[in-house]
XYZ file of C-alpha atoms in Angstrom:
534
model
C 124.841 62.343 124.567
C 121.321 64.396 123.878
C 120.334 64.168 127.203
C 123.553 65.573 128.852
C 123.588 68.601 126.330
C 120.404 69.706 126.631
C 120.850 69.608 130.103
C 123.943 71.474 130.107
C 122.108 74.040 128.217
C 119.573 74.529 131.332
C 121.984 75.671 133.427
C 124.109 78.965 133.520
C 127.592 77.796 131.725
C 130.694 77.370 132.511
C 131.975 79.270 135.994
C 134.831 81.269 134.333
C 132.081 82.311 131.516
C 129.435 83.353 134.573
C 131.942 85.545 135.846
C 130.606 89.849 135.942
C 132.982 90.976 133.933
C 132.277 88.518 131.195
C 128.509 88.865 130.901
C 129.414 92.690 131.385
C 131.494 92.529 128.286
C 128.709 90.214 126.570
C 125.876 92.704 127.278
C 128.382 95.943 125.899
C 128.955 93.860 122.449
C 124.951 93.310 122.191
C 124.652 96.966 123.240
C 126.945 97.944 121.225
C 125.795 95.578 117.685
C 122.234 97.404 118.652
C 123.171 100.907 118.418
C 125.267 100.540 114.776
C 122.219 99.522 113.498
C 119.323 101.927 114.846
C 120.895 104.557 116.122
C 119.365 106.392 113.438
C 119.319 110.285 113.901
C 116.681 111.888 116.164
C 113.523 111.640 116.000
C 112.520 108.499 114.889
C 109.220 108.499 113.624
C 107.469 107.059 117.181
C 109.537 108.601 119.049
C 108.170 112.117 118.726
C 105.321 110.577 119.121
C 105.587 109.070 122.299
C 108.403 110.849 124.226
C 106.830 113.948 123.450
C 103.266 112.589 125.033
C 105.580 111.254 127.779
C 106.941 114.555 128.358
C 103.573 116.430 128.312
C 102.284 113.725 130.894
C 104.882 114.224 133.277
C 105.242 118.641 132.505
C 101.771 119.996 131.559
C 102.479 123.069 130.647
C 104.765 121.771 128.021
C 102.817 122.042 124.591
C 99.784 123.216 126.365
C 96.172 122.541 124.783
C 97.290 120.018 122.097
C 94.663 117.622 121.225
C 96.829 114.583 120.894
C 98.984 114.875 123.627
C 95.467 115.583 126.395
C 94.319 112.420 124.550
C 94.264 109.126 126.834
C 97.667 107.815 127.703
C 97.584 103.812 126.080
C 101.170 103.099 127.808
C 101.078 104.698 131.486
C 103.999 102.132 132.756
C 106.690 103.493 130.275
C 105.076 107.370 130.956
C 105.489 106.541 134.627
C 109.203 104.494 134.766
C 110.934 106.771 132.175
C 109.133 109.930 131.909
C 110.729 111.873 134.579
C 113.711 111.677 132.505
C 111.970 114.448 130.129
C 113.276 116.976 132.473
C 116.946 116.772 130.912
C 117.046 118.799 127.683
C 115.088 117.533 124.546
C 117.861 115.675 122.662
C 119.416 114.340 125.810
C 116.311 113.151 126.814
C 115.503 110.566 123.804
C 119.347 109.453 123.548
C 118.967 108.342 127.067
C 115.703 106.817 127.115
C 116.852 104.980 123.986
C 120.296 103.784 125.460
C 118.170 102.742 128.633
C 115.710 100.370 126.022
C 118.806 99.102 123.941
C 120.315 98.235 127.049
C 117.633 96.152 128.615
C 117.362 94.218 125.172
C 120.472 93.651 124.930
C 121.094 92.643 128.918
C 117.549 90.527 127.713
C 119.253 88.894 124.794
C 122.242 87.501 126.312
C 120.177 85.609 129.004
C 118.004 84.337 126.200
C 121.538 83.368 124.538
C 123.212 82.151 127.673
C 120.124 79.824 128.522
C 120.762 78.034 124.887
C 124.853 78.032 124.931
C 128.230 78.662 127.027
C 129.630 80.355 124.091
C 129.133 83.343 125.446
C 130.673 85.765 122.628
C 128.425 84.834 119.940
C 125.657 86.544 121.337
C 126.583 89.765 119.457
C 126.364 87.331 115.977
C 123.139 86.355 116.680
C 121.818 89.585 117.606
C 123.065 91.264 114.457
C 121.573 88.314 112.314
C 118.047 88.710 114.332
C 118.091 92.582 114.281
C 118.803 91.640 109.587
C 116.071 88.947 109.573
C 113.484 91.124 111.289
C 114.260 94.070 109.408
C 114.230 92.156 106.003
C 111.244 89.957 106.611
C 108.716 91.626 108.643
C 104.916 90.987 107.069
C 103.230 93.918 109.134
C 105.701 96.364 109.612
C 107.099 95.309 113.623
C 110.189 95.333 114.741
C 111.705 95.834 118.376
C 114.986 97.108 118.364
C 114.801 100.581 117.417
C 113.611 103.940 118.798
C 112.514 104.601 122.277
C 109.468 103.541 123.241
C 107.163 101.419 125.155
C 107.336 98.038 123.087
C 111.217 98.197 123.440
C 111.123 97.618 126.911
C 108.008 95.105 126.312
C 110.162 92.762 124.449
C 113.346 92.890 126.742
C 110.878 91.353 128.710
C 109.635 88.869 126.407
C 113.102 87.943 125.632
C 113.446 87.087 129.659
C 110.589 84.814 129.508
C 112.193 83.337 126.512
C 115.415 82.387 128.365
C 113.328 81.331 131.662
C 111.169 79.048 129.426
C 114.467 77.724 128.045
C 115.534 76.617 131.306
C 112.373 75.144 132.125
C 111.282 78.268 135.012
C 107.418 78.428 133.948
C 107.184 80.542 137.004
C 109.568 83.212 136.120
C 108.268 82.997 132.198
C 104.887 83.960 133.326
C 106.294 86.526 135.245
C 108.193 88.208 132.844
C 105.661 88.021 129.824
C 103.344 89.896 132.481
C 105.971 92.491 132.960
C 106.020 92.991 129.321
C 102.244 93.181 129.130
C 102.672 96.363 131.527
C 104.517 98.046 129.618
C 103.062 97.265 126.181
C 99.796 94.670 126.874
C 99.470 93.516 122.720
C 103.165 92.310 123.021
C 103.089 90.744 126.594
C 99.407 89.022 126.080
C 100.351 87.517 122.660
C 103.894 86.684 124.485
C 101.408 84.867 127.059
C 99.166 83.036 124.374
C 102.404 81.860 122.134
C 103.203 80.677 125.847
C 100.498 78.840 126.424
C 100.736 76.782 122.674
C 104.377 75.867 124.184
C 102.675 74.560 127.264
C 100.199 72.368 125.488
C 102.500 71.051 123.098
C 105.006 70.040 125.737
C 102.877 66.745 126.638
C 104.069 64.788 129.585
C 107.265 67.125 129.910
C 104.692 70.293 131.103
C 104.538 71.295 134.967
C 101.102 71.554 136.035
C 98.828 74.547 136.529
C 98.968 74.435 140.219
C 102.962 74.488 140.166
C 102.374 77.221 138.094
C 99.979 79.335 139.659
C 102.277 81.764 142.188
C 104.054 82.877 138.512
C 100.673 82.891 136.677
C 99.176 85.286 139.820
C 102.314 87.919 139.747
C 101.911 87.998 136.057
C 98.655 88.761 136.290
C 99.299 91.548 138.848
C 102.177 92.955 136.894
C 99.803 93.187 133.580
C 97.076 95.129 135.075
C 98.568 98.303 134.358
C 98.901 97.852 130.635
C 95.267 96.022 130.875
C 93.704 98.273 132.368
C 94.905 101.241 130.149
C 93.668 99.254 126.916
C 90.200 98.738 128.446
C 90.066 102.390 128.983
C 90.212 103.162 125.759
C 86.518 102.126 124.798
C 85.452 101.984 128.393
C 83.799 105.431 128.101
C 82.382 105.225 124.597
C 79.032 103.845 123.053
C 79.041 101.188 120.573
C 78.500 103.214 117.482
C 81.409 105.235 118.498
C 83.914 102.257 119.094
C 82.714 100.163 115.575
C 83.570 103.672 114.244
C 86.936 104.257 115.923
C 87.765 100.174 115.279
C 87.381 101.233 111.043
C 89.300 104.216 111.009
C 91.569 102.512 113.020
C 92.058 99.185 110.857
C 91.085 100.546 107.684
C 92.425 104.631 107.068
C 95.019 104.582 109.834
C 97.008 101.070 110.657
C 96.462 98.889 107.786
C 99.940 98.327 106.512
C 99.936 97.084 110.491
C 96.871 95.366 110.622
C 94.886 93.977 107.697
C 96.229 91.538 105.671
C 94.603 92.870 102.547
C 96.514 95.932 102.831
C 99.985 94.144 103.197
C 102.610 94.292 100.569
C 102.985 90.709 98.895
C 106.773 91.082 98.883
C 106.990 91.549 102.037
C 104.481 88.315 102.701
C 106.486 86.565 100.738
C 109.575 87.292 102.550
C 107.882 86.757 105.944
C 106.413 82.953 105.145
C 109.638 82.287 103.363
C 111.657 82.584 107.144
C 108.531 80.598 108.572
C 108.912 77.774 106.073
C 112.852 77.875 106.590
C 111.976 78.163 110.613
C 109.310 75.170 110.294
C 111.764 73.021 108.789
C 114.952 74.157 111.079
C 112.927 73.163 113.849
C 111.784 69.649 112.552
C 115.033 68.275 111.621
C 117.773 70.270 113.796
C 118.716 68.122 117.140
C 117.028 69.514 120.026
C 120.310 70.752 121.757
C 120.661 73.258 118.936
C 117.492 75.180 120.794
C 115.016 73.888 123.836
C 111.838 72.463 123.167
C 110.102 74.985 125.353
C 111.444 77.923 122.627
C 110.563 76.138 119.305
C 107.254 75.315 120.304
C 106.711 79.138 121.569
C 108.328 79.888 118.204
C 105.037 77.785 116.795
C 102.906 79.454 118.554
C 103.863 82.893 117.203
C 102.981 81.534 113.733
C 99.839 80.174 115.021
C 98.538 83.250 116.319
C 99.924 84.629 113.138
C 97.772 81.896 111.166
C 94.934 82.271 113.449
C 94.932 86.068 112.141
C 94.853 85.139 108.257
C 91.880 83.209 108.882
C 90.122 85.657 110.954
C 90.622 88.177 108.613
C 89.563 85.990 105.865
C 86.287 84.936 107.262
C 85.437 88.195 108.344
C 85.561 90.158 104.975
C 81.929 90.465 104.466
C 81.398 92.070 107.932
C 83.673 95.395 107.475
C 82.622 96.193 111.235
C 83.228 92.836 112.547
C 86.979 92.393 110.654
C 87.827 95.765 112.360
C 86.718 95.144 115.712
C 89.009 91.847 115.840
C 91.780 92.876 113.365
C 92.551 95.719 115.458
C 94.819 93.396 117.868
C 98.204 93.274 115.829
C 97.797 89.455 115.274
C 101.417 89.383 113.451
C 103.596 91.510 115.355
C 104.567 88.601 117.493
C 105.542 86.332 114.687
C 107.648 89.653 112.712
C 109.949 89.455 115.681
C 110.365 86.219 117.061
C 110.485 84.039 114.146
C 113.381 85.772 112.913
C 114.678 85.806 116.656
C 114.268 82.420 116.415
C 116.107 81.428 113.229
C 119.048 83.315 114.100
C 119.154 81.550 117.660
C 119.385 77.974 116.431
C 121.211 78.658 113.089
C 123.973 80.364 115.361
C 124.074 78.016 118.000
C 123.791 75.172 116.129
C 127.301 76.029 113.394
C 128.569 76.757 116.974
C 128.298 73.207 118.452
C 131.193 70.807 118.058
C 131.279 67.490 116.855
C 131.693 66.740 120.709
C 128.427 67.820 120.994
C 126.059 66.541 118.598
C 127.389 63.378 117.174
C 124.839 63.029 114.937
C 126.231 65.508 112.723
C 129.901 64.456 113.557
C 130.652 64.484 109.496
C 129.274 68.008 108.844
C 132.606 69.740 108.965
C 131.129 72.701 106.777
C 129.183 74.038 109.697
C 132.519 76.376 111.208
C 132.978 77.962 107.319
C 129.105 78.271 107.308
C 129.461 79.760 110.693
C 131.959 82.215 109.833
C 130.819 83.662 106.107
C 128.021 84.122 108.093
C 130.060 86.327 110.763
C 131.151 88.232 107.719
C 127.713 88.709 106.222
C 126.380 90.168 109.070
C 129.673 92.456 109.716
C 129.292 93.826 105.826
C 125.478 94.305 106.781
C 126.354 96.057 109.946
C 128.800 98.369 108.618
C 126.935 99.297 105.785
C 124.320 100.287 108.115
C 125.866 102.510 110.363
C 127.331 104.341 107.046
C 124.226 104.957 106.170
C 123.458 106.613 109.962
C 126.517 108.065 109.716
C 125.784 110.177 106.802
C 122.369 110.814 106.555
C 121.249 114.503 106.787
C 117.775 114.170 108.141
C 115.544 112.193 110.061
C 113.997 109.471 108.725
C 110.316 111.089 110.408
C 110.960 113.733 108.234
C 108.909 113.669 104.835
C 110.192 117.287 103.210
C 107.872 118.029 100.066
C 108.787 118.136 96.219
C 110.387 121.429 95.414
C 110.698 123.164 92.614
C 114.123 123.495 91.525
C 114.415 120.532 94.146
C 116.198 121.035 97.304
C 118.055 118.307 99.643
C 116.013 116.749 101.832
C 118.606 117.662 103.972
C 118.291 121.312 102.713
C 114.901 121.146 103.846
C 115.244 119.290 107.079
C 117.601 122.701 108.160
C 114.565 125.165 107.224
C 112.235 122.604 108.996
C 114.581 123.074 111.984
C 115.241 126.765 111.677
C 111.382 127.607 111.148
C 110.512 125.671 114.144
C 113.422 127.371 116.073
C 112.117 130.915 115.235
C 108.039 129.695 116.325
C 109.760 128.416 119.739
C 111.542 132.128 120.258
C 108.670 134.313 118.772
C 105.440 132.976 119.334
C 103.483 132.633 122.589
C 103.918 129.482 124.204
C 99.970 128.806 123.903
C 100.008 129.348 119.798
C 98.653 126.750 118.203
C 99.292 126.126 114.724
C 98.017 124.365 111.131
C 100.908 122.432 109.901
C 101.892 119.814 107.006
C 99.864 116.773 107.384
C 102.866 114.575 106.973
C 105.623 115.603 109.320
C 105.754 114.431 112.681
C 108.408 116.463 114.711
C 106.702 119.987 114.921
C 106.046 119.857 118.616
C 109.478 117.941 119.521
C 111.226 121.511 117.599
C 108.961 123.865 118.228
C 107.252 123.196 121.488
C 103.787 124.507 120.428
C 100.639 122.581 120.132
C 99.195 121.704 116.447
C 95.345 121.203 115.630
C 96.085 117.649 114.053
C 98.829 115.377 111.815
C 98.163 112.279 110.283
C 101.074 110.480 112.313
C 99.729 111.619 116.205
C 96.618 109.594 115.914
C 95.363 109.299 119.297
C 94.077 105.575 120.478
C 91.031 106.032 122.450
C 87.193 105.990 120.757
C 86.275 108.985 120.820
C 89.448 110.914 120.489
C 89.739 108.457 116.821
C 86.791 109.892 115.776
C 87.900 113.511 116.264
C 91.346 112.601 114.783
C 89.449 111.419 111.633
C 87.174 114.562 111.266
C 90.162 117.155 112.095
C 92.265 115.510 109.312
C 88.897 115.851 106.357
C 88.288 119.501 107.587
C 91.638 120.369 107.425
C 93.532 118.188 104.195
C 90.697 117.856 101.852
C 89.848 120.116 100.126
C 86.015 120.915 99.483
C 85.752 122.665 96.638
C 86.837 119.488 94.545
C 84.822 116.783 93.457
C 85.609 113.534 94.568
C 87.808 115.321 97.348
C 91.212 114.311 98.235
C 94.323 115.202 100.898
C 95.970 118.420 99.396
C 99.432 118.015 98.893
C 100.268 121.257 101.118
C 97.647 123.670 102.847
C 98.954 126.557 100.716
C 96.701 124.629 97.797
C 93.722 126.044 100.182
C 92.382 129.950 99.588
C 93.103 132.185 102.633
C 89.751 132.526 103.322
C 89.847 128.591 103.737
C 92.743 128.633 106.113
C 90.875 131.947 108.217
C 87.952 129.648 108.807
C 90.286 126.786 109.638
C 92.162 128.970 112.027
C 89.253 130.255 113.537
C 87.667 126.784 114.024
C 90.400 125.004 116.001
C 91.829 128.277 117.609
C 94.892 128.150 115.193
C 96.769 131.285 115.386
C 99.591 130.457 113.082
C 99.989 128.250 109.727
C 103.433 126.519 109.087
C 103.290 125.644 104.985
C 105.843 125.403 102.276
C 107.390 128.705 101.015
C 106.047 128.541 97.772
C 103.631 129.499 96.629
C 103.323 132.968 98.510
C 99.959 132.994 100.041
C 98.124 136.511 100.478
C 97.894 136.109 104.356
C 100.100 138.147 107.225
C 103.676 136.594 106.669
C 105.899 136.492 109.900
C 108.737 134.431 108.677
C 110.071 132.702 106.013
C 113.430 130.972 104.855
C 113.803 128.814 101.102
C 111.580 126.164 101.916
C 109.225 127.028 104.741
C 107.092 130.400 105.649
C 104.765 131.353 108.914
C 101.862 133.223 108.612
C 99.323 134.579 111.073
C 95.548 133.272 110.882
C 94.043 135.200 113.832
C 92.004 138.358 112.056
């Protein structure tokens, strides 16, 4: 009985079930489940980030002279497939790169779902419970359905080689996780390694490497974009400066991303809580509730995961060396596709009949199991897009403390207007000083800014100048042991003339209050514009 259902699960279902229509209607629901809950208003905080780079790749003269955007580009496949939508008008733009990534997740997901079962319109239950577990028990702070970027369309690729690994296709898995590596190398190369642990594991059931080797070759090929892009990143630098960049990059930047030390012990918690329940879902489910080939990838997303801890661990006393090999995002893998994982066999498995797994014949609590579960993740879901529905700002957008206090969303509408009125009244070669925090001044505004703590460029030497932009600018000197200022108008005007005339800052966007004793070009309740050239 084993034998027959897992090999009914390696092939593509029932005829009626294969039919266009159907797996049409299957991908919308998926779609659909996606976008109520992360169609969070524009911009998210990455996206900004890297559809405005995109943009600036593909239309120069947009945001000229900015010193993040001329930085090196770490993702040139996404810049190249999608970026050539930036022509369409700002908002339009993002909406339809993002519907383009949700789509190819979801389109992703439901052959990852329809290699494990012929019950075809579950796939939007399982995607809602994997989109809740990731979001609830991430360790490091990955996800990968959200806004547009490049690791979006990275893991619609993953989730390809998922399903082709489920059906036993090395050939096409290798292919696809080298797909993914063009368009976001960290996510495709782990994708290859947890790969390569479900390989080894599989014993006397694995192909060989030469029956392999055409899908192992295209990979290759298809990665070399992405590769090569990484390797430029240090390529041109000396030693000194990359041990330098790898710090700020580990240790001031991305630690909440990459150094265990720095992670938030709830959150670890949470995480090894869903690999514990995983470890033992795996070890005493019946295999036709999910492949082999998948569990043991599953494994070897903790094990890179694991392999991480221990790095990190050993490598404490050598700040240079923990930096130079924690800067790989060693638990992004296992923040997605554990929870993935979980909600694959947990809703495929309450979906089985007794027909199926006799073994369990006596479990009748498995369809009232299956459907509080349905109505867990419906609650979740709808509370969610309530929350979209009726949030006033942003979630990129950090606003200040005011006294009296205004509404963020009060203060998201000056942000907007006071970006508005630099986009109609200044040149469109002004560069300008502006909060430390916020992240959408260029996607509003469409001037350049000297730096922000979120646009932190990736290559060496561009880190370094990141790093020293941010002291000169946010600390202030004349206090002893310095810190970030909580808003340049804590700095005297003389400060912010010698700051202007530095980085070739014409302008300074600040909070309204306090008035500062500079040349004051506009102003509304929460945010004012001043000129800086003398």
């Amino acid at each position: 009985m084993e034998q027959s259902s897992a090999a009914t699960l390696c092939d593509d279902g029932p005829t009626v079930g294969g039919s266009f229509f159907v797996e049409l209607g299957q991908v919308a629901a998926v779609l659909a489940m996606f976008a109520l809950l992360v169609a969070w208003p524009l911009p998210e905080a990455n996206e900004a980030h890297y559809l405005g780079k995109t943009k600036h790749q593909w239309q120069p003269d947009w945001v000229p002279n900015d010193f993040f955007y001329d930085a090196a580009d770490g993702h040139p496949t996404f810049t190249w497939a999608l970026g050539w939508l930036s022509y369409l008008p700002r908002d339009a733009y993002a909406w339809t790169v993002r519907w383009i990534v949700w789509a190819l997740e979801a389109f992703a997901w439901c052959r990852l779902w329809n290699a494990i079962s012929a019950r075809r319109w579950l796939a939007p239950l399982a995607a809602g419970l994997f989109v809740l577990l990731a979001e609830q028990c991430e360790m490091a702070g990955e996800w990968a359905v959200g806004g547009a970027e490049a690791k979006g369309v990275a893991y619609a690729g993953v989730f390809l080689g998922m399903a082709a690994l489920a059906r036993t296709r090395w050939n096409a898995a290798w292919i696809w996780f080298g797909a993914a590596s063009s368009f976001h190398v960290l996510v495709g190369g782990w994708s290859v390694l947890a790969a390569g642990v479900a390989w080894l594991a599989m014993g006397r059931e694995r192909p060989s490497i030469g029956s392999m080797l055409g899908g192992l070759s295209i990979g290759l090929i298809l990665s070399l974009p992405g590769l090569s892009a990484a390797l430029l990143l240090t390529a041109k630098s000396d030693p000194d400066t990359v041990r330098t960049a790898n710090m700020i990059y580990v240790y001031r930047r991305l630690a909440h991303h990459l150094d265990p030390t720095s992670f938030q012990p709830a959150e670890v918690v949470r995480a090894m809580s869903l690999m514990a329940a995983w470890i033992g879902l795996a070890w005493f489910t019946p295999r036709a509730w999910l492949p082999r080939e998948l569990r043991w990838f599953t494994h070897g997303t903790i094990v890179i995961s694991a392999v991480g801890w221990i790095v990190s661990t050993c490598t404490l006393g050598d700040r240079a060396l923990h930096a130079a090999l924690m800067k790989f995002y060693w638990f992004r893998l296992a923040d997605v596709l554990v929870p993935a994982a979980v909600a694959l066999l947990v809703v495929n498995g309450l979906s089985l009949s007794d027909a199926d797994v006799a073994r369990i014949a006596r479990q009748r609590w498995k369809r009232g199991v299956l459907v509080a579960l349905a109505i867990f993740v419906s609650a979740y879901t709808a509370e969610r897009f309530w929350t979209i529905a009726t949030v006033r700002a942003p979630r990129s957008f950090r606003g200040f403390a005011a006294e009296p206090a205004a509404t963020r969303g009060e203060q998201f509408a000056d942000w907007r207007a006071a970006c508005a009125w630099i986009a109609e009244k200044t040149p469109p070669e002004a560069r300008f000083l502006t909060p430390r925090m916020e992240s959408s001044f260029k996607w509003y505004s469409a001037r350049s800014e000297v730096a922000t703590w979120k646009d932190v460029p990736q290559d060496a030497a561009s880190l370094l100048e990141w790093r020293l932009r941010l002291r000169e600018i946010y600390r202030d000197p004349g206090r002893v042991p310095q810190r970030w200022v909580g808003s340049l108008n804590e700095l005297s005007p003389e400060r912010l003339h010698e700051l202007g005339d530095t980085y070739d800052a014409a302008y300074l966007l600040v909070e309204a209050q306090p008035r500062l004793a500079l040349d004051l070009v506009y102003q509304n309740n929460s945010y004012a514009v001043y000129r800086l050239d003398r």
